[in-house]
Amino acid sequence: MNTKITAVYPGSFDPPTKGHLDIIARASKIFPKVIIAITENYNKHHMFSLQERVDMMKESVSSIKNVEVDSFSGLLADYLINIDSFIVIRGLRALSDFEYEFQMALMNRTLNQKIETIFLMPDQLYTFLSSSMVKEIAGLGGDFKNFVPDAVYKRFKIKNNL
Ligand code: PNS
């Protein structure tokens, strides 16, 4: 048994939400070290650059000691080998997430048999929350302050002249 397991929480985090932070807090209580690995999702058009997303995430998790923020390009399976990890954390909000997550978990395990994906459920307060929903609400003039960490709220307003 490996007692020094590093878990990786990958995602596009465009932008990070309180739902993401809830998952990070839970993962940080289970694993000695958690790396938040931010990348491009080629199926999505991102509002924030990779560097902006890394900066927002770093500010948002600065108080959690065993959490680091990193970025990567290419396959998650290759990134995991590079940092000597085999645990992927993903949040599961509702049944609608399941098909995509199931496909990704099994594809990653096909690429590397050692990879295990562990799903964590956020607090029920956040089961309806997503980065796309935050962007839509903000774009339509709605109040999104309670859905994102303060660091994200400030940067979001500056970027979009809100
Ligand atoms: O937050 P997202 O956008 O749902 O995260 C999806 C992400 C970034 C984890 C996924 O697209 C990914 O792992 N991208 C890296 C490239 C890769 O490995 N693709 C094959 C995944 S099975």
Coordinates of C-alpha atoms and ligand atoms in Angstrom, one line a residue:
M1 CA 0.0 0.0 0.0
N2 CA 1.2 3.5 -0.9
T3 CA 0.9 5.8 2.1
K4 CA 2.1 8.8 0.2
I5 CA -0.6 8.9 -2.4
T6 CA -0.9 12.2 -4.4
A7 CA -4.4 12.6 -5.8
V8 CA -5.0 14.8 -8.9
Y9 CA -8.1 16.8 -9.4
P10 CA -8.1 17.7 -13.1
G11 CA -10.4 20.1 -14.9
S12 CA -10.7 23.2 -17.0
F13 CA -12.0 25.3 -14.0
D14 CA -13.3 28.2 -16.2
P15 CA -13.8 29.7 -13.7
P16 CA -13.3 27.8 -10.4
T17 CA -16.6 27.7 -8.4
K18 CA -17.6 27.0 -4.8
G19 CA -18.6 23.6 -6.0
H20 CA -15.0 22.9 -7.1
L21 CA -13.7 24.2 -3.8
D22 CA -16.0 21.9 -1.9
I23 CA -14.6 18.9 -3.7
I24 CA -11.0 20.2 -3.1
A25 CA -11.7 20.5 0.6
R26 CA -13.1 17.0 0.8
A27 CA -10.2 15.5 -1.2
S28 CA -7.6 17.3 1.0
K29 CA -9.0 15.6 4.0
I30 CA -8.7 12.1 2.5
F31 CA -5.3 12.4 0.7
P32 CA -2.0 13.6 2.0
K33 CA -1.5 15.7 -1.1
V34 CA -3.8 17.0 -3.8
I35 CA -2.7 18.6 -7.0
I36 CA -5.3 20.6 -8.9
A37 CA -4.3 20.1 -12.5
I38 CA -5.7 22.7 -14.9
T39 CA -5.8 22.2 -18.6
E40 CA -7.6 23.1 -21.8
N41 CA -10.8 21.2 -22.6
Y42 CA -10.8 21.0 -26.4
N43 CA -14.6 20.6 -26.3
K44 CA -15.1 23.9 -24.6
H45 CA -14.5 27.5 -25.5
H46 CA -12.8 29.1 -22.4
M47 CA -13.5 32.6 -21.1
F48 CA -10.3 32.7 -19.0
S49 CA -6.8 31.9 -20.2
L50 CA -5.0 29.0 -18.6
Q51 CA -2.7 31.4 -16.7
E52 CA -5.8 33.3 -15.4
R53 CA -7.5 30.1 -14.3
V54 CA -4.3 28.9 -12.5
D55 CA -4.0 32.3 -10.7
M56 CA -7.6 32.3 -9.6
M57 CA -7.4 28.8 -8.3
K58 CA -4.1 29.5 -6.5
E59 CA -5.7 32.5 -4.7
S60 CA -8.8 30.4 -3.9
V61 CA -7.0 27.5 -2.3
S62 CA -4.1 29.3 -0.6
S63 CA -5.3 28.5 2.9
I64 CA -5.3 24.7 2.3
K65 CA -1.8 23.4 3.1
N66 CA -1.7 20.1 1.3
V67 CA -3.1 21.4 -2.0
E68 CA -1.0 22.6 -5.0
V69 CA -2.1 24.1 -8.3
D70 CA -0.4 23.0 -11.6
S71 CA -1.3 23.1 -15.3
F72 CA -0.6 20.6 -18.0
S73 CA -1.1 20.0 -21.7
G74 CA -1.7 16.7 -23.5
L75 CA -3.2 13.6 -22.0
L76 CA -4.1 13.4 -18.3
A77 CA -2.9 9.8 -18.3
D78 CA 0.6 11.1 -19.3
Y79 CA 0.6 13.9 -16.8
L80 CA -0.2 11.3 -14.0
I81 CA 2.8 9.3 -15.0
N82 CA 5.0 12.4 -15.0
I83 CA 4.1 13.3 -11.4
D84 CA 3.9 9.6 -10.2
S85 CA 0.3 9.6 -9.3
F86 CA -2.6 7.2 -10.3
I87 CA -5.6 8.7 -8.5
V88 CA -8.0 11.1 -10.3
I89 CA -10.6 12.9 -8.3
R90 CA -13.7 14.1 -10.0
G91 CA -16.9 15.7 -8.6
L92 CA -20.2 14.0 -9.4
R93 CA -23.2 16.4 -9.0
A94 CA -26.1 14.6 -10.6
L95 CA -27.0 11.6 -12.7
S96 CA -26.5 13.8 -15.8
D97 CA -22.7 14.0 -15.0
F98 CA -22.4 10.2 -14.9
E99 CA -22.2 9.2 -18.6
Y100 CA -19.4 11.7 -19.4
E101 CA -17.5 10.9 -16.2
F102 CA -17.9 7.1 -16.7
Q103 CA -16.5 7.4 -20.2
M104 CA -13.6 9.5 -19.1
A105 CA -12.7 7.2 -16.2
L106 CA -12.7 4.1 -18.3
M107 CA -10.8 5.8 -21.1
N108 CA -8.1 6.9 -18.7
R109 CA -7.9 3.4 -17.3
T110 CA -7.6 2.0 -20.8
L111 CA -4.7 4.3 -21.4
N112 CA -3.1 3.3 -18.1
Q113 CA -4.4 0.3 -16.1
K114 CA -3.2 1.8 -12.9
I115 CA -5.4 4.9 -13.0
E116 CA -8.3 4.9 -10.5
T117 CA -10.9 7.6 -10.6
I118 CA -12.6 8.5 -7.4
F119 CA -15.8 10.4 -7.4
L120 CA -16.8 12.8 -4.6
M121 CA -20.1 14.4 -4.2
P122 CA -20.3 18.1 -3.3
D123 CA -22.5 19.5 -0.6
Q124 CA -26.1 19.5 -1.9
L125 CA -25.9 23.3 -2.0
Y126 CA -23.7 23.0 -5.1
T127 CA -25.3 20.1 -7.0
F128 CA -26.8 22.6 -9.5
L129 CA -23.7 24.7 -9.9
S130 CA -21.4 24.7 -12.9
S131 CA -18.8 27.1 -14.4
S132 CA -21.0 27.5 -17.5
M133 CA -24.0 28.4 -15.4
V134 CA -21.9 31.0 -13.6
K135 CA -20.8 32.5 -16.9
E136 CA -24.4 32.6 -18.2
I137 CA -25.8 34.2 -15.1
A138 CA -23.0 36.8 -15.0
G139 CA -23.4 37.5 -18.8
L140 CA -27.1 38.1 -18.3
G141 CA -26.6 40.5 -15.4
G142 CA -27.5 38.2 -12.5
D143 CA -25.9 38.1 -9.1
F144 CA -23.2 35.3 -9.1
K145 CA -21.3 36.4 -6.0
N146 CA -22.4 33.4 -3.9
F147 CA -21.4 30.8 -6.4
V148 CA -17.6 31.6 -6.7
P149 CA -14.7 32.2 -4.4
D150 CA -14.0 36.0 -3.7
A151 CA -10.8 35.9 -5.7
V152 CA -12.8 34.7 -8.7
Y153 CA -15.6 37.2 -8.3
K154 CA -13.1 40.1 -8.3
R155 CA -11.2 38.9 -11.4
F156 CA -14.5 38.0 -13.2
K157 CA -15.8 41.5 -12.7
I158 CA -12.6 43.2 -13.9
K159 CA -12.3 41.0 -17.0
N160 CA -15.9 41.5 -18.0
N161 CA -16.2 45.2 -17.0
L162 CA -19.0 44.4 -14.6
Ligands
PNS1 O1 -13.6 20.5 -16.0 P1 -13.8 19.7 -17.3 O2 -13.7 20.6 -18.5 O3 -15.0 18.8 -17.2 O4 -12.5 18.7 -17.3 C1 -12.3 17.8 -18.3 C2 -10.8 17.4 -18.4 C3 -9.9 18.6 -18.5 C4 -10.4 16.7 -17.1 C5 -10.6 16.4 -19.6 O5 -11.0 17.0 -20.7 C6 -9.1 16.0 -19.7 O6 -8.7 15.1 -19.0 N1 -8.4 16.6 -20.6 C7 -7.0 16.3 -20.9 C8 -6.8 15.5 -22.2 C9 -7.2 14.1 -22.0 O7 -6.5 13.3 -21.3 N2 -8.3 13.7 -22.7 C10 -8.8 12.3 -22.6 C11 -9.7 12.2 -21.4 S1 -10.4 10.6 -21.3

